[in-house]
mmCIF file of C-alpha atoms in Angstrom:
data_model
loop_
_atom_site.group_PDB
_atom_site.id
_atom_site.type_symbol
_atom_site.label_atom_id
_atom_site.label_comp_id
_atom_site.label_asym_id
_atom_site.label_seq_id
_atom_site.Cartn_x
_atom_site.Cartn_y
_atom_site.Cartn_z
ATOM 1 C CA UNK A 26 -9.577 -13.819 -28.098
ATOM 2 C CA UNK A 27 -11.259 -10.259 -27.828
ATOM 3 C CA UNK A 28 -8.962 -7.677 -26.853
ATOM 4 C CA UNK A 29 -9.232 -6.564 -23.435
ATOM 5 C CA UNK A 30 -11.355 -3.465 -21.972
ATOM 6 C CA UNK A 31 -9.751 -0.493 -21.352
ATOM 7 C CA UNK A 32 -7.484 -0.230 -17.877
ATOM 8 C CA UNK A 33 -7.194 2.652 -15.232
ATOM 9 C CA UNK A 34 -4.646 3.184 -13.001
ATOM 10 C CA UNK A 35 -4.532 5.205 -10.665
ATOM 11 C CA UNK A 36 -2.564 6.593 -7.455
ATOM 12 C CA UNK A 37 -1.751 9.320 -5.164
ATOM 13 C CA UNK A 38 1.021 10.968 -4.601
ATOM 14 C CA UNK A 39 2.622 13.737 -2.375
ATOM 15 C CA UNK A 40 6.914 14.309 -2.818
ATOM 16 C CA UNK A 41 7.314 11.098 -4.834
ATOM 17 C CA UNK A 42 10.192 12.248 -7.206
ATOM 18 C CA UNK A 43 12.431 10.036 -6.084
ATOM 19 C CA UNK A 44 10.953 6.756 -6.946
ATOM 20 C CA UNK A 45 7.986 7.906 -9.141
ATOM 21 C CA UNK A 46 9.491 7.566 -12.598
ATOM 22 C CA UNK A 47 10.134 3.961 -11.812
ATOM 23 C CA UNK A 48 6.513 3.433 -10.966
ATOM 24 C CA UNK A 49 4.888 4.578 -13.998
ATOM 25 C CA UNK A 50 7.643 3.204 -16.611
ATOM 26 C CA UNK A 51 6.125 -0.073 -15.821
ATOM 27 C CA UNK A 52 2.318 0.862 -16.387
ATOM 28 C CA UNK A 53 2.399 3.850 -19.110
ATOM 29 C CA UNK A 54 2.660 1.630 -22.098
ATOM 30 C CA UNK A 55 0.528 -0.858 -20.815
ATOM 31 C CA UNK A 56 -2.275 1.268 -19.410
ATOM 32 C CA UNK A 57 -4.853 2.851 -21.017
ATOM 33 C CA UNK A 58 -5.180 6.071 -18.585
ATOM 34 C CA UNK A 59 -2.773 7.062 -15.219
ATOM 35 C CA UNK A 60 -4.314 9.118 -12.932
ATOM 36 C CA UNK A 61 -2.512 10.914 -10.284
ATOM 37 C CA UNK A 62 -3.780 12.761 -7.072
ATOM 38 C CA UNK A 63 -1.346 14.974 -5.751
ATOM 39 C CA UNK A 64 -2.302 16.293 -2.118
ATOM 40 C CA UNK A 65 0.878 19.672 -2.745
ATOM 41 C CA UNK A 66 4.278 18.032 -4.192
ATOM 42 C CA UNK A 67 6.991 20.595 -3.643
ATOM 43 C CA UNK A 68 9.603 18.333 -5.823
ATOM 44 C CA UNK A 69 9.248 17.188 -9.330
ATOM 45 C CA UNK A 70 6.354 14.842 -8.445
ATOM 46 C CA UNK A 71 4.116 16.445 -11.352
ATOM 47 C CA UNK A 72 6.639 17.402 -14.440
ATOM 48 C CA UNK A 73 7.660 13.137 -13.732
ATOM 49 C CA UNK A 74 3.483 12.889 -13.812
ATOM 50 C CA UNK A 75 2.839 14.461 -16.685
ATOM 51 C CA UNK A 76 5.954 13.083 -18.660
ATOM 52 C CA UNK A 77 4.589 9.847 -18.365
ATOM 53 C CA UNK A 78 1.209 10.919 -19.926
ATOM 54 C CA UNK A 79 -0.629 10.882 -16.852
ATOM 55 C CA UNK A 80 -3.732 13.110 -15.918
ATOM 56 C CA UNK A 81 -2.428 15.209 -12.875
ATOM 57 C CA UNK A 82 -5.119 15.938 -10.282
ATOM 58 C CA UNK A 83 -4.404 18.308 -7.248
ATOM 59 C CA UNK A 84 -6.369 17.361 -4.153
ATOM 60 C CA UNK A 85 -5.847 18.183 -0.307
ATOM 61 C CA UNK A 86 -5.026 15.326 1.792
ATOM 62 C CA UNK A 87 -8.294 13.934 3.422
ATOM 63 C CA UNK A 88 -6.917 10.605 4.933
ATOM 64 C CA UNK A 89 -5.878 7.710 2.334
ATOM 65 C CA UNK A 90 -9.273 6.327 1.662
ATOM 66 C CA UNK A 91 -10.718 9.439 0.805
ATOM 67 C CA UNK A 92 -7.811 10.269 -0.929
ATOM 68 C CA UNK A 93 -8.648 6.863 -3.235
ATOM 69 C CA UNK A 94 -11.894 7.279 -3.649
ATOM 70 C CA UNK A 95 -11.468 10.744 -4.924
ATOM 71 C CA UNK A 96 -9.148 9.520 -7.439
ATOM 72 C CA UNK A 97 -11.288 6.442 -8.304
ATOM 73 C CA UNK A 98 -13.962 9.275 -9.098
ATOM 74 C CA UNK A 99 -10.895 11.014 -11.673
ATOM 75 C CA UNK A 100 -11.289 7.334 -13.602
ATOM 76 C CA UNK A 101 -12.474 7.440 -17.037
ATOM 77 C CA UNK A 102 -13.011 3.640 -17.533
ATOM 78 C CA UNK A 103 -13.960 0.701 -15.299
ATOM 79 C CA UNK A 104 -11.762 -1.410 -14.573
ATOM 80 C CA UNK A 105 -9.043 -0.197 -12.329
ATOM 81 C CA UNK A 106 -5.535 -0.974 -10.818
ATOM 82 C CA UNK A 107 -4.277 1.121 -7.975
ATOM 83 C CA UNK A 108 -0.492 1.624 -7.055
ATOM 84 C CA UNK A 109 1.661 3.580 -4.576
ATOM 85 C CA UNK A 110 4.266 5.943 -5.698
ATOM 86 C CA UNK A 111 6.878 3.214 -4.913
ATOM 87 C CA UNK A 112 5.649 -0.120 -6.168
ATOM 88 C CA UNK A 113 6.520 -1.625 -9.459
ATOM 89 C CA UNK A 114 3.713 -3.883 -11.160
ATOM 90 C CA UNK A 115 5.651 -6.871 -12.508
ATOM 91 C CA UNK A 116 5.630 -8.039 -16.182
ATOM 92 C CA UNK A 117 3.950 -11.466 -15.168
ATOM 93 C CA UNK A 118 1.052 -9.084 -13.388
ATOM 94 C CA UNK A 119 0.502 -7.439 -16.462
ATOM 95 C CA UNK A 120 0.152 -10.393 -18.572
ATOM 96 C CA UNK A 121 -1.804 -12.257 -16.262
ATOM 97 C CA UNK A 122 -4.262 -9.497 -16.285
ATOM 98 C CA UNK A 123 -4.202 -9.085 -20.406
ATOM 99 C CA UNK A 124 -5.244 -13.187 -20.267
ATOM 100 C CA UNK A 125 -8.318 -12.785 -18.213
ATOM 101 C CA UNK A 126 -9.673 -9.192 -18.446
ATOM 102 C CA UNK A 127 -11.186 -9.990 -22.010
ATOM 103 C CA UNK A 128 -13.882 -12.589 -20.231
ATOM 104 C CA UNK A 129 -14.096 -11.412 -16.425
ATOM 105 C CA UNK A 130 -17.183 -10.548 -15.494
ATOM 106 C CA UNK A 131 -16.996 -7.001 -12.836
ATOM 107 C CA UNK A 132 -14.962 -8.816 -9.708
ATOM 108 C CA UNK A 133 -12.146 -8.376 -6.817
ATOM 109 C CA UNK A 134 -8.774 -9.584 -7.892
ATOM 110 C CA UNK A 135 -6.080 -9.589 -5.027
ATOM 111 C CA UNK A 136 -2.606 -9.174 -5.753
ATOM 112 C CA UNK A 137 0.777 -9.885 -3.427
ATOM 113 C CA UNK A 138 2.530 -6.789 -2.533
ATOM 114 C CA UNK A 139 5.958 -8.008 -1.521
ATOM 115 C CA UNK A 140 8.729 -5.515 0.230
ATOM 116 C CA UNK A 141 12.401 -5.059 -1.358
ATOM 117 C CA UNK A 142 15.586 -4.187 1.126
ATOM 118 C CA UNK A 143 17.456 -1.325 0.413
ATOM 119 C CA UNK A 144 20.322 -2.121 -1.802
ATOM 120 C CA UNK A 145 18.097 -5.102 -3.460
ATOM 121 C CA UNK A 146 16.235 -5.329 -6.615
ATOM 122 C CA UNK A 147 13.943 -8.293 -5.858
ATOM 123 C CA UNK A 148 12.249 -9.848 -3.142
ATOM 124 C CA UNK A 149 13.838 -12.099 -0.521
ATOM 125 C CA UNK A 150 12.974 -15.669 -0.866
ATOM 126 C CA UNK A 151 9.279 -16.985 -0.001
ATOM 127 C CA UNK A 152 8.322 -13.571 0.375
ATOM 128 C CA UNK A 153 5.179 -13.036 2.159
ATOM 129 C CA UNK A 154 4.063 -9.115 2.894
ATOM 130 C CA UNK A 155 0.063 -8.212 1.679
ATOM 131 C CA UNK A 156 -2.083 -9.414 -0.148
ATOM 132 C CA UNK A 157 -4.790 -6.953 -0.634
ATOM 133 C CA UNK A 158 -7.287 -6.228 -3.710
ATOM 134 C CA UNK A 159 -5.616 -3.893 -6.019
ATOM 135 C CA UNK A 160 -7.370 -4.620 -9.520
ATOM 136 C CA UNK A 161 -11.576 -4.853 -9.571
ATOM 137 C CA UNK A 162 -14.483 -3.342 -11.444
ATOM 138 C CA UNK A 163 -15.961 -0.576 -10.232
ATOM 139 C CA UNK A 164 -19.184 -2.623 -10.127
ATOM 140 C CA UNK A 165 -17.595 -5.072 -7.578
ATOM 141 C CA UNK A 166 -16.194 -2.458 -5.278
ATOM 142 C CA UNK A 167 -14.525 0.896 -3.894
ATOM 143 C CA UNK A 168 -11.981 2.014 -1.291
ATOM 144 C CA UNK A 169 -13.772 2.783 1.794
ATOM 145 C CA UNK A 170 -13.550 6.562 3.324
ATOM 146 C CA UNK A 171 -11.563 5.524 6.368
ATOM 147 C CA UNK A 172 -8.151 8.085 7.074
ATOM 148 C CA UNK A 173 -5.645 5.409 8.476
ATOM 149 C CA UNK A 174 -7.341 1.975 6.219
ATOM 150 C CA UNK A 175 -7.261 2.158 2.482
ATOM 151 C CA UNK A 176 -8.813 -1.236 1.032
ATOM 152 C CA UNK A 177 -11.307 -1.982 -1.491
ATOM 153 C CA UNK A 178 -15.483 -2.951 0.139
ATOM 154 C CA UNK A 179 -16.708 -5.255 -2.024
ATOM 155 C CA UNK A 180 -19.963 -5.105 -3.290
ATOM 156 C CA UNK A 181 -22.411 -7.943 -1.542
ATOM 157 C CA UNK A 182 -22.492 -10.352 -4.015
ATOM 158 C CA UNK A 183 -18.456 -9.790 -5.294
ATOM 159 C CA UNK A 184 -16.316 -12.757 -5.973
ATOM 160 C CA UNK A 185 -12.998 -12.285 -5.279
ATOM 161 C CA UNK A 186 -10.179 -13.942 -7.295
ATOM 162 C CA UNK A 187 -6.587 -14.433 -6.837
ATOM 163 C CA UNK A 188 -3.781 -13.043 -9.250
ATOM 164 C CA UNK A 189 0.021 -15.319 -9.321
ATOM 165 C CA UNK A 190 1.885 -12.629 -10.470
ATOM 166 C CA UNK A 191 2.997 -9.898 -8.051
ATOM 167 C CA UNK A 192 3.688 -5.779 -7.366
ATOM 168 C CA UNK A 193 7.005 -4.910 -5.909
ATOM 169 C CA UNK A 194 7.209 -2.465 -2.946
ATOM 170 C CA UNK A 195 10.100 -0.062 -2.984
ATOM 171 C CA UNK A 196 9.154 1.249 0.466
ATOM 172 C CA UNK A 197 11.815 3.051 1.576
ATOM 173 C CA UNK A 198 15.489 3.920 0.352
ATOM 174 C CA UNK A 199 17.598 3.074 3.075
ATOM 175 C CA UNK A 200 17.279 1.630 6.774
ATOM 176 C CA UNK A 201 17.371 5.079 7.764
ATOM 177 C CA UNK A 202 14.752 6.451 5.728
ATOM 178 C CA UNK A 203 12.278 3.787 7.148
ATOM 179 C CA UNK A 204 13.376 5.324 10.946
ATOM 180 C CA UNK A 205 12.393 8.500 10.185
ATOM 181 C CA UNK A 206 9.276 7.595 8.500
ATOM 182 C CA UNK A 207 8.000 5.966 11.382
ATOM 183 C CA UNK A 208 7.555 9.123 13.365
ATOM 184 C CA UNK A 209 5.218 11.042 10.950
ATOM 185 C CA UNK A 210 3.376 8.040 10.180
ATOM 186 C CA UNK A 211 2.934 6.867 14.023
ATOM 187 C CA UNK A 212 1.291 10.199 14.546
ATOM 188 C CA UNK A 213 -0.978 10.553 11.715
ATOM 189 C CA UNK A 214 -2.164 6.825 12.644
ATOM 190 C CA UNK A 215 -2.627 8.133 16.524
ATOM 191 C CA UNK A 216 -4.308 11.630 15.228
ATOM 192 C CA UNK A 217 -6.495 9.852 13.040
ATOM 193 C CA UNK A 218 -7.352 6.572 15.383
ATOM 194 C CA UNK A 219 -10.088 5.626 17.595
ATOM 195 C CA UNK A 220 -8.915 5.957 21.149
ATOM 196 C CA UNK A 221 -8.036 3.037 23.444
ATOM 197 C CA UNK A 222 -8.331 2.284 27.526
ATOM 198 C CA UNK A 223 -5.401 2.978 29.425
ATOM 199 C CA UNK A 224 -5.539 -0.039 30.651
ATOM 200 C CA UNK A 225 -4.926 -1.989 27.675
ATOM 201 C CA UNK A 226 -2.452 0.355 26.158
ATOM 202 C CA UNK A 227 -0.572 -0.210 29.273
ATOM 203 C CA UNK A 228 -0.624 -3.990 28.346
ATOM 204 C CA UNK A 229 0.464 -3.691 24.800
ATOM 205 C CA UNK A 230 3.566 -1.027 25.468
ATOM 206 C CA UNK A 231 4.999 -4.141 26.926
ATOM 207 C CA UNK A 232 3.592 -7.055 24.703
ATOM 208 C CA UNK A 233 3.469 -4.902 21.180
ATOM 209 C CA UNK A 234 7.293 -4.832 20.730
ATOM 210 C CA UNK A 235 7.649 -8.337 20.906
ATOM 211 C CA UNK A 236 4.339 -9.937 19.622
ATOM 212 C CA UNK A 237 5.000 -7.245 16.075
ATOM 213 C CA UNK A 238 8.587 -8.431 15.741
ATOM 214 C CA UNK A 239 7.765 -12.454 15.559
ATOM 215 C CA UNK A 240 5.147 -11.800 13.076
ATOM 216 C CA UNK A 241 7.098 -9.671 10.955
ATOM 217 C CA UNK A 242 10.095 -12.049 11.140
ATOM 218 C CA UNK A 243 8.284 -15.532 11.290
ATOM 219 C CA UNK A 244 4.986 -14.856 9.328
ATOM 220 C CA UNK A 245 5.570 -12.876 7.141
ATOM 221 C CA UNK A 246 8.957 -14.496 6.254
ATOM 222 C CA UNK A 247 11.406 -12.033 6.682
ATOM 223 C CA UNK A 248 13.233 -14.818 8.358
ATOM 224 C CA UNK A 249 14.319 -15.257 4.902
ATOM 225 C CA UNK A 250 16.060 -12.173 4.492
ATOM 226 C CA UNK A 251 19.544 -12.599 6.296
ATOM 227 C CA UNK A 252 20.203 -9.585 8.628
ATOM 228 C CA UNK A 253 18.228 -7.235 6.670
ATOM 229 C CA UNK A 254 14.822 -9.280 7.249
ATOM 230 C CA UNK A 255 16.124 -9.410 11.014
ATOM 231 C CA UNK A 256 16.518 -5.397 10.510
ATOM 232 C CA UNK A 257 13.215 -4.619 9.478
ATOM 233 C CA UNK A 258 11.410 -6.752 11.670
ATOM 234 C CA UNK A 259 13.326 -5.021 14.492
ATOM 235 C CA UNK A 260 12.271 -1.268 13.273
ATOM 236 C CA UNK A 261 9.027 -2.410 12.125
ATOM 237 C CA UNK A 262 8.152 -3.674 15.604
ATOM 238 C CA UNK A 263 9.523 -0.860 17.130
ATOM 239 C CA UNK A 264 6.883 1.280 14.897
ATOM 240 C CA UNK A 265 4.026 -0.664 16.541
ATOM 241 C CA UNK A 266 5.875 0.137 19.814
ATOM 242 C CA UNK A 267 6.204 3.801 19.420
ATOM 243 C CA UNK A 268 2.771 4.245 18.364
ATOM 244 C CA UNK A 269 1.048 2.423 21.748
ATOM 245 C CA UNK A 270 3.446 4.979 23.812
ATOM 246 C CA UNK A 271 1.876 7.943 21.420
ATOM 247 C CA UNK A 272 -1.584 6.720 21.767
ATOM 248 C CA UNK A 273 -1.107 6.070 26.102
ATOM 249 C CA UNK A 274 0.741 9.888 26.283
ATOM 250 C CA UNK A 275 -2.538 10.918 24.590
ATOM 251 C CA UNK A 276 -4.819 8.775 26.626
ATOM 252 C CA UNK A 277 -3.482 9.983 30.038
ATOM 253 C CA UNK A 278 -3.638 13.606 28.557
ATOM 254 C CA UNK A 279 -7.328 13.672 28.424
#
């Protein structure tokens, strides 16, 4: 077998010291180039950065697909893997990706993005979260420029394939770390959003809540988390909640 072609990966980052280190242990010997777009870390976001051998790029925050694309364009070679500042690519990822890159032809590859509670250093059981194209070619695609929506457009004639082996999501530290994120978050998504009719956000500040917290919990299996799938479905639906009220306070504002 021919050995493989050289691998990007790249993320952005803003305050990640916490959980950055983790990130890149599990891509620095295995990647041929980290790049990292910083939109004004205060912590040790770049000295953890530039430890790890990556190529530290400062860039203001322009929404997270420009943000992407920006650091797609800070890529050296042509395939490429994108990360967040607190997911983990798994050893079975990597390996699945060493078997295949030498004969892939330029495509989409989607990979499972699965959460892990606070306190927990796997998955729950049956996990279910994203599965979103992570790994392509920059002949098959780019992340579009849209502020709140950060996934890969395809090129027309694209095939997409699907990898087995997954990317752990470290999301957040504790149950109240995820509460306070959701405020921040809720109003970037409302700043940045399209606006909707009163009437409808009326509709949804009672349905939202509800509708959010069964899909959460039943679809995407957090029913097989004990209490602390039932947890997170609960705040998680309560984020959807809290940003229909923001986006109806702004509506009857105009």
């Amino acid at each position: 077998m021919s050995a493989r072609p050289p691998i990007s990966v790249f993320l952005i980052t803003l305050n990640e010291g916490d959980r950055l280190g983790r990130t890149l242990s599990a891509v620095r010997d295995w990647a041929d180039e980290i790049i990292v777009v910083d939109s004004g870390s205060t912590d040790d976001t770049i000295a953890i950065a530039k430890a790890a051998g990556a190529k530290v790029f400062h860039h203001p925050f322009a929404g997270y697909g420009a943000q992407k694309r920006y650091a797609e364009d800070r890529c050296t070679y042509d395939w490429l893997l994108n990360i967040d500042a607190d997911e983990v690519v798994q050893p079975d990822l990597r390996d699945e990706i060493d078997a295949i890159l030498p004969d892939a032809k330029p495509a989409l590859f989607r990979i499972r993005i699965l959460n892990v509670y606070p306190g927990d250093i796997k998955p729950r059981p049956f996990a279910d979260d994203y599965n979103v194209v992570r790994f392509y070619h920059k002949a098959a695609g780019r992340y579009r420029d849209h502020p709140l929506y950060d996934r890969v457009v395809g090129q027309q004639d694209a095939s997409e394939v699907q990898l087995n082996g997954p990317i752990y999501h470290y999301s957040f530290s504790s149950w109240g770390a995820l509460v306070q994120k959701i405020d921040p978050l809720t109003t970037f998504q409302v700043q940045a959003g399209k606006d909707k009719s009163q009437w409808s956000l009326r509709v949804r500040l009672i349905t939202e809540m509800p509708m959010q917290f069964i899909k959460v919990w039943v679809f995407r299996r957090h029913i097989f988390g004990g209490w602390k799938g039932f947890v997170f479905s609960v705040i998680s639906a309560f984020g959807r909640w809290l940003r229909i009220a923001k986006m109806l306070a702004k509506a009857t504002d105009r």
